[in-house]
PDB file of C-alpha atoms in Angstrom:
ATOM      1  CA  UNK A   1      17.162  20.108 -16.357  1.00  0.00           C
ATOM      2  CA  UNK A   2      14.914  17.399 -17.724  1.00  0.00           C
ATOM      3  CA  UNK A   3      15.391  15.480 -20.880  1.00  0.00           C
ATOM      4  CA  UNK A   4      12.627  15.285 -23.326  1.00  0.00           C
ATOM      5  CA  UNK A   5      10.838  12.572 -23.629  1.00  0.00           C
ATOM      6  CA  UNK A   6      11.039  10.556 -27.285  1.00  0.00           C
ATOM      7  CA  UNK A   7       9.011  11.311 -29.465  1.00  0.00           C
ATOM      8  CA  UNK A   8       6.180   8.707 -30.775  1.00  0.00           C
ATOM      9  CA  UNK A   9       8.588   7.477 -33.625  1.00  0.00           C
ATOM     10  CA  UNK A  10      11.793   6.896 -31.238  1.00  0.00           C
ATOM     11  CA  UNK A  11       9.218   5.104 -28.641  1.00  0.00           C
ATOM     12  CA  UNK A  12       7.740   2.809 -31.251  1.00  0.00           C
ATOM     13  CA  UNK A  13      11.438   1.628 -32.098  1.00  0.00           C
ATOM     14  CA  UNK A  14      12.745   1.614 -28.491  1.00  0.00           C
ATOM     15  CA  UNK A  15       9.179  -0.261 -27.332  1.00  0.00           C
ATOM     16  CA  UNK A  16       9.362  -2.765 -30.785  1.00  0.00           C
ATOM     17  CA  UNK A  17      12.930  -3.722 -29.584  1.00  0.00           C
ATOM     18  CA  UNK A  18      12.002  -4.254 -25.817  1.00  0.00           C
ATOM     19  CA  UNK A  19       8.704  -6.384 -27.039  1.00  0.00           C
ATOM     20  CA  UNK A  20      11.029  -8.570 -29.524  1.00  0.00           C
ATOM     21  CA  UNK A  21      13.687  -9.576 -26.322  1.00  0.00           C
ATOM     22  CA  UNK A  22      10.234 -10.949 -24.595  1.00  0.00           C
ATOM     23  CA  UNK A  23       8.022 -12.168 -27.052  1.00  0.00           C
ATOM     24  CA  UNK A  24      10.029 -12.808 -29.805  1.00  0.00           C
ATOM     25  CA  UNK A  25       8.723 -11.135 -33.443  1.00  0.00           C
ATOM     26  CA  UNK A  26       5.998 -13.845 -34.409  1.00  0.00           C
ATOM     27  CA  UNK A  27       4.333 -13.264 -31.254  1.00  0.00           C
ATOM     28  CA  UNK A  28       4.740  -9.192 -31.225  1.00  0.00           C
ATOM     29  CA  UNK A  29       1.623  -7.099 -32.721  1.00  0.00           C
ATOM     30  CA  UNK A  30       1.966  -3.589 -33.833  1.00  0.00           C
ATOM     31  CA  UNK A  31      -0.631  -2.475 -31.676  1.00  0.00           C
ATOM     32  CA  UNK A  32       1.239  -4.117 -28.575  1.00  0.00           C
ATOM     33  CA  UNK A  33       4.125  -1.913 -29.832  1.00  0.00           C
ATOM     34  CA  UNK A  34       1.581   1.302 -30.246  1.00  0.00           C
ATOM     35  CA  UNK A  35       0.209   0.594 -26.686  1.00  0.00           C
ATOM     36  CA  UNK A  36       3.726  -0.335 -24.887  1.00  0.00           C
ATOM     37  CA  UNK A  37       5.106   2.939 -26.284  1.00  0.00           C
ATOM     38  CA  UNK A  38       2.083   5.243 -25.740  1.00  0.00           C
ATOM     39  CA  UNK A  39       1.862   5.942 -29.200  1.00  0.00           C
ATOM     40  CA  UNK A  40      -1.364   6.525 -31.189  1.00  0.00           C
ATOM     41  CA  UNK A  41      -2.505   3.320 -33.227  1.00  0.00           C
ATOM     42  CA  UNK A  42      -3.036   5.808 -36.551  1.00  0.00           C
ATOM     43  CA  UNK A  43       1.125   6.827 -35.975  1.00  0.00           C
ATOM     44  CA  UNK A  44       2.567   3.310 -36.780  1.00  0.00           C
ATOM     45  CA  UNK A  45       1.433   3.715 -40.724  1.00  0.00           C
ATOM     46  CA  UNK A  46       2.671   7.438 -40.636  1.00  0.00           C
ATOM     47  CA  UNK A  47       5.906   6.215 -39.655  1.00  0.00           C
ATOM     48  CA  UNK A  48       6.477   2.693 -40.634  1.00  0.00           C
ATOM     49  CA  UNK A  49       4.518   2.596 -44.566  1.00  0.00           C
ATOM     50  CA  UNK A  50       6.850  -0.376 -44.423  1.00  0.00           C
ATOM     51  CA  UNK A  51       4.429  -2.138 -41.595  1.00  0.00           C
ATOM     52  CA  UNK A  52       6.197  -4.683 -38.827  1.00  0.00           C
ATOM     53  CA  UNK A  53       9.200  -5.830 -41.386  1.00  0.00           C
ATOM     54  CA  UNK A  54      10.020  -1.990 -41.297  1.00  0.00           C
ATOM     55  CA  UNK A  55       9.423  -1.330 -37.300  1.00  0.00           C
ATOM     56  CA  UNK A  56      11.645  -4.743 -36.784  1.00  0.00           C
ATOM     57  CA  UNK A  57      14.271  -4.003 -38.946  1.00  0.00           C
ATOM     58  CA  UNK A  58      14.168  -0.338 -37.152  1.00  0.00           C
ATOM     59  CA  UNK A  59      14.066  -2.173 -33.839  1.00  0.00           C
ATOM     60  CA  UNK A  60      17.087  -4.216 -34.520  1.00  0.00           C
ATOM     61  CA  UNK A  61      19.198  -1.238 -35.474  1.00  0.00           C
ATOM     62  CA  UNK A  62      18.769   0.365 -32.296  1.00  0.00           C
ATOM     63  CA  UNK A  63      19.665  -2.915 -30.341  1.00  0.00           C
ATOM     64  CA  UNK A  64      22.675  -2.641 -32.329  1.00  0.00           C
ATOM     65  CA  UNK A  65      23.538   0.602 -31.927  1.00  0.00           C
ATOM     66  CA  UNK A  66      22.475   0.508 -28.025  1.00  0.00           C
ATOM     67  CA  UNK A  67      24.943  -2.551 -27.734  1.00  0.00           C
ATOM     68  CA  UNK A  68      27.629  -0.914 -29.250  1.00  0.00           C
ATOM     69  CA  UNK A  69      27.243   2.169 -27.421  1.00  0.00           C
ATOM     70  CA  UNK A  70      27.685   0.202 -24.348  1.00  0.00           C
ATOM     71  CA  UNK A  71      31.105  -1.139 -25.360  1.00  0.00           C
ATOM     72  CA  UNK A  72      32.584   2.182 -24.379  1.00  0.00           C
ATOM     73  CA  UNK A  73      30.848   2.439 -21.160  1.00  0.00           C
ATOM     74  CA  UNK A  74      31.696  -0.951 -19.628  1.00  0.00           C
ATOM     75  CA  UNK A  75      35.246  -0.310 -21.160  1.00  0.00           C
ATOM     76  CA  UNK A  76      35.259   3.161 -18.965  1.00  0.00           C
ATOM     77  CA  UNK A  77      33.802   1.439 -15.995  1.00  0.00           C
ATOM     78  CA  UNK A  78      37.131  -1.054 -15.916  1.00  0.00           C
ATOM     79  CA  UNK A  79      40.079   0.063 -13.038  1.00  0.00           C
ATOM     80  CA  UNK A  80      42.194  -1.859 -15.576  1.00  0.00           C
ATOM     81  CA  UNK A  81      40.901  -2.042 -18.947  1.00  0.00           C
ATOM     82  CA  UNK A  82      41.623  -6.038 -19.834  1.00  0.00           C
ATOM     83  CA  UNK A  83      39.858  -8.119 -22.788  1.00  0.00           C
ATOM     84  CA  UNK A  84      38.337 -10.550 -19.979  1.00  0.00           C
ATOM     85  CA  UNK A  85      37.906  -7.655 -17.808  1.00  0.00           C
ATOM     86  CA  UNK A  86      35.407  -5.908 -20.765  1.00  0.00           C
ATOM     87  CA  UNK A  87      33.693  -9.594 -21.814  1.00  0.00           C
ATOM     88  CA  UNK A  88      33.197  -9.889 -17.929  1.00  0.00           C
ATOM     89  CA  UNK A  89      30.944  -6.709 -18.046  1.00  0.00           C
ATOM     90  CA  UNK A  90      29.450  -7.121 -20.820  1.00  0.00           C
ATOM     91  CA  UNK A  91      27.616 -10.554 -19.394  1.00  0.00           C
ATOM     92  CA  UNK A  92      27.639  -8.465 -16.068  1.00  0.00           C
ATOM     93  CA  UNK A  93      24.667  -6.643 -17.688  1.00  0.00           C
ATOM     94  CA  UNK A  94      22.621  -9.964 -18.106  1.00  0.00           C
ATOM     95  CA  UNK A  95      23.606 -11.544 -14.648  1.00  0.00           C
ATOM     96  CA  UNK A  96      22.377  -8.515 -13.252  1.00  0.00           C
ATOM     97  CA  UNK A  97      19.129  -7.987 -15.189  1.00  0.00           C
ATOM     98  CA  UNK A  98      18.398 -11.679 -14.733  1.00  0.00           C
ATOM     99  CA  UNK A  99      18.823 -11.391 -10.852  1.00  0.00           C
ATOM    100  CA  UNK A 100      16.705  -8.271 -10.338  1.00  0.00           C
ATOM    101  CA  UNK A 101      13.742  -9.168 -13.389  1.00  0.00           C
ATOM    102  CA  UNK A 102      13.872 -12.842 -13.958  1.00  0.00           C
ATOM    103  CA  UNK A 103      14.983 -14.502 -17.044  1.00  0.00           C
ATOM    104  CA  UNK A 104      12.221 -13.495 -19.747  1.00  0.00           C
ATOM    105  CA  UNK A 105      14.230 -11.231 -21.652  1.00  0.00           C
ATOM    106  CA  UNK A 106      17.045 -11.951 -24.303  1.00  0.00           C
ATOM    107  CA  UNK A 107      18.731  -9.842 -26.916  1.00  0.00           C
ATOM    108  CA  UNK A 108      16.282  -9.003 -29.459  1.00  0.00           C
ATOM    109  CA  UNK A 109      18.953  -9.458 -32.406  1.00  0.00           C
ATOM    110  CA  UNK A 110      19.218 -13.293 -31.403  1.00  0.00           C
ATOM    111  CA  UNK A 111      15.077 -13.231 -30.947  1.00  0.00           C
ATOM    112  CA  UNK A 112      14.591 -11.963 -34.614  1.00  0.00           C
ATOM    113  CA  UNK A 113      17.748 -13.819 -35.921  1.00  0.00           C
ATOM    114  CA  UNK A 114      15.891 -16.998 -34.833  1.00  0.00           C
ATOM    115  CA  UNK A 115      12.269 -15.902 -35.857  1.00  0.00           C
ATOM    116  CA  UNK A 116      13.313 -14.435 -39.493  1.00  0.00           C
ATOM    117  CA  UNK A 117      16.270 -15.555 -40.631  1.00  0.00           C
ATOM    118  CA  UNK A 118      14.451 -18.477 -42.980  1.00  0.00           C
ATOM    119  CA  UNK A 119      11.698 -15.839 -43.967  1.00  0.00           C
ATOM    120  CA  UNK A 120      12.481 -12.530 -44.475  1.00  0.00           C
ATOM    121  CA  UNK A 121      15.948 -11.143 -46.170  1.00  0.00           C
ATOM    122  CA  UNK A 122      16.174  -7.518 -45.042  1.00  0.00           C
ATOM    123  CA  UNK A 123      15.260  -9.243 -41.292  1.00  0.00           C
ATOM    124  CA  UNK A 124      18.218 -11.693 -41.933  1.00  0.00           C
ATOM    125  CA  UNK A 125      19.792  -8.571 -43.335  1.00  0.00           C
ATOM    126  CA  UNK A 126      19.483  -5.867 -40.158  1.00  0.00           C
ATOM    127  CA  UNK A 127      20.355  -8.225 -37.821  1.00  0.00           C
ATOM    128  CA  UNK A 128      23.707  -9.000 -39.501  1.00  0.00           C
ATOM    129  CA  UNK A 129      24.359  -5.458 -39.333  1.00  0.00           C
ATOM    130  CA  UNK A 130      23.227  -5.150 -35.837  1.00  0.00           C
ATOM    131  CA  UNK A 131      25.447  -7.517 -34.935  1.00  0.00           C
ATOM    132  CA  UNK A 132      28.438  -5.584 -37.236  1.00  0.00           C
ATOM    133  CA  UNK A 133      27.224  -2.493 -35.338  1.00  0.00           C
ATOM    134  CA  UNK A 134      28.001  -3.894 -32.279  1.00  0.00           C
ATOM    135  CA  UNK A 135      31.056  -6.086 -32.921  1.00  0.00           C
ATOM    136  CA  UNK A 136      32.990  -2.954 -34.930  1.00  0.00           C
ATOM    137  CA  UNK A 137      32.878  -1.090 -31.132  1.00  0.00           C
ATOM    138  CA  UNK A 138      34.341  -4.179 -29.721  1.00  0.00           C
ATOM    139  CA  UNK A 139      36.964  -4.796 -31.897  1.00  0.00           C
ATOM    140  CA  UNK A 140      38.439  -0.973 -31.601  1.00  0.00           C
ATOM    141  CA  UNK A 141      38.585  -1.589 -27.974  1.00  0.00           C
ATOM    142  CA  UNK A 142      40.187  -5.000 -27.812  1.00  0.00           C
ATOM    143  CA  UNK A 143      43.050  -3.032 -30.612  1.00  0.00           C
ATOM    144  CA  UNK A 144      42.877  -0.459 -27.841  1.00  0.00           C
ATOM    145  CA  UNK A 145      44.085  -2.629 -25.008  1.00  0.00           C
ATOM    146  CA  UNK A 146      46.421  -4.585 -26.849  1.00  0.00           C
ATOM    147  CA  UNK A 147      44.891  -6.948 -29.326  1.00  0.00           C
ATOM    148  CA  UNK A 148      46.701  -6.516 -32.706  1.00  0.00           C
ATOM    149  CA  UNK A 149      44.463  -5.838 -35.081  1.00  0.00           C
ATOM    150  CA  UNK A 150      44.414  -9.210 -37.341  1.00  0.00           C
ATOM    151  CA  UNK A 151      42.780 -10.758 -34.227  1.00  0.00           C
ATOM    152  CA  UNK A 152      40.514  -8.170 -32.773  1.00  0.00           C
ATOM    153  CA  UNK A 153      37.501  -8.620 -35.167  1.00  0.00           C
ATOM    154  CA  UNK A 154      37.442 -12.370 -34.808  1.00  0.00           C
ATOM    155  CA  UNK A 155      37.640 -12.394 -30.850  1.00  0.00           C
ATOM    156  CA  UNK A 156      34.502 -10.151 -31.138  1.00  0.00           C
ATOM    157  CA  UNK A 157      32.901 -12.213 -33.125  1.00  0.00           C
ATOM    158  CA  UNK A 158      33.788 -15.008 -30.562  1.00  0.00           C
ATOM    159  CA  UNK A 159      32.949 -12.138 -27.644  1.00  0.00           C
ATOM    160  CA  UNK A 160      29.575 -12.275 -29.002  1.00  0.00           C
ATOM    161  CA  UNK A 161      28.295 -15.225 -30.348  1.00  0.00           C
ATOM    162  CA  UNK A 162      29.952 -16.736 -26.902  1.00  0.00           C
ATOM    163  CA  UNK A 163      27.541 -13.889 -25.056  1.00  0.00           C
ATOM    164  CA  UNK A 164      24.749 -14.956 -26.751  1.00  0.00           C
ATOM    165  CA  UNK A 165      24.704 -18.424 -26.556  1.00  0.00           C
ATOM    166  CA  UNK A 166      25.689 -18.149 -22.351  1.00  0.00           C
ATOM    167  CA  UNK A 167      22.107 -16.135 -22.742  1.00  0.00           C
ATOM    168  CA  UNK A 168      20.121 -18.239 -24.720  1.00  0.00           C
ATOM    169  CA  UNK A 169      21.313 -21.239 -22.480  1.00  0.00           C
ATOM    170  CA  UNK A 170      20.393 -19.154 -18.792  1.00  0.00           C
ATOM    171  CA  UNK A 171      17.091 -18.361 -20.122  1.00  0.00           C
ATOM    172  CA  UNK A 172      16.088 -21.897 -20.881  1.00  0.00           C
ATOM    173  CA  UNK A 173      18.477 -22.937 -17.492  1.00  0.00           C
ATOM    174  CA  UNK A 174      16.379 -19.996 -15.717  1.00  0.00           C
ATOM    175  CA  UNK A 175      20.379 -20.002 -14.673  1.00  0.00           C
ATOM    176  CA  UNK A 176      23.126 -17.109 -14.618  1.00  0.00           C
ATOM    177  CA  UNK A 177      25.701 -20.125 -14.603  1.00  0.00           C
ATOM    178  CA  UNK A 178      26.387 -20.762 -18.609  1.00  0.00           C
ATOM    179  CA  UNK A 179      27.010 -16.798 -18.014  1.00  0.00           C
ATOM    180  CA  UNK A 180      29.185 -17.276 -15.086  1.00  0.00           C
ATOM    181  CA  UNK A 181      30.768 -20.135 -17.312  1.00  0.00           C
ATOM    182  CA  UNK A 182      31.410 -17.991 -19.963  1.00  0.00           C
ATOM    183  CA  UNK A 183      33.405 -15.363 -18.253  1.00  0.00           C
ATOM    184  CA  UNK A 184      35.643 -17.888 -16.793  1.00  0.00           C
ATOM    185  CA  UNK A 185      36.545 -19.992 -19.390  1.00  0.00           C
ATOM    186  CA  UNK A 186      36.648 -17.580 -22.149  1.00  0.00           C
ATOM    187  CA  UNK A 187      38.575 -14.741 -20.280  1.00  0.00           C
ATOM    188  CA  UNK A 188      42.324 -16.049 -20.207  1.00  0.00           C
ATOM    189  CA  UNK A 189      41.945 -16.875 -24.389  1.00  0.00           C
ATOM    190  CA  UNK A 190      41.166 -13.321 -24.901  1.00  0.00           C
ATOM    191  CA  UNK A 191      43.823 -12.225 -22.393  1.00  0.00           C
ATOM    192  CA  UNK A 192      46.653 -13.880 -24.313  1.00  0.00           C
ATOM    193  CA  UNK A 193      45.703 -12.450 -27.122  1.00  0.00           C
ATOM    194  CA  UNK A 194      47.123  -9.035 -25.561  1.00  0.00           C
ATOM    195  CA  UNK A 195      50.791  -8.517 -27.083  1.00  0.00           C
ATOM    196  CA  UNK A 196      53.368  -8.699 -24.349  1.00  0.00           C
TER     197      UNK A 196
END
């Protein structure tokens, strides 16, 4: 059986989000998003009255949601579910992607973070929830192996902003090694935080 495709709305998002990790949101146009998701030009008013700040802040939700989605499925792909063992898959998904399509992507969270922050509050504003959205995931499974709970939310936090520095620093390296780095260093800390 074969899945739907999206509708124009769900593309827009999905394509606005995809364009961001790239391009950044300065240097993405609404009717790049239109064209990248297949959309009609005339849709993007219908759906986003709110124009780019509206399609952005959209954008970044998913990313969140889509990251924290993903917690669970590199958590299920682990033969022994370990703190390192999850923060090793998680940067697994950029040393692959970097390997097979080159290093012109990032996280489009960070790419808006950087581009709005200073301009535009409910910018600043969805991509501090995207980033909730994605470390809340994280910190249920680091309780779930073994983390007590007082630390779990603050070695996401660390989990993530480590994560996205490793990335910003392999793009600009054109280099999975701050990625590689990451993993290494970073996985015995979160390791001890497991209670005996």
């Amino acid at each position: 059986m074969t899945q739907a495709r999206p509708g124009p709305r769900e593309r827009m998002v999905f394509s606005a989000a995809q364009l961001i990790r790239r391009h950044g949101v300065a240097s993405t146009g609404m009717r790049e998003v239109a064209a990248h998701a297949d959309a009609p030009r005339g849709s993007l008013q219908h759906y986003f009255p709110g124009g780019k700040e509206q399609l952005v802040n959209e954008a970044l939700a998913w990313a969140g949601r889509y990251a924290g989605k993903r917690i669970a499925r590199f958590r299920a792909g682990l033969d022994e579910p370990t703190p390192s063992g999850l923060f090793a898959a998680m940067a697994a998904q950029w040393t692959d992607e970097y390997a097979r399509d080159g290093f012109d992507a990032g996280c489009p969270v960070a790419a808006a973070t950087v581009d709005c922050a200073s301009r535009g509050d409910s910018t600043r504003t969805a991509a501090a929830a995207a980033f909730a959205t994605w470390r809340a995931p994280l910190a249920v499974a680091l309780t779930d192996m073994g983390v007590p709970a007082a630390r779990a939310e603050s070695l996401a936090t660390l989990m993530i902003s480590t994560l996205e520095g490793a990335i910003l620093m392999a793009r600009a390296e054109r280099d999975t090694g701050p990625l590689t780095t990451a993993v290494r260093e970073l996985g015995p800390l979160l390791d001890s935080a497991v209670r005996s």
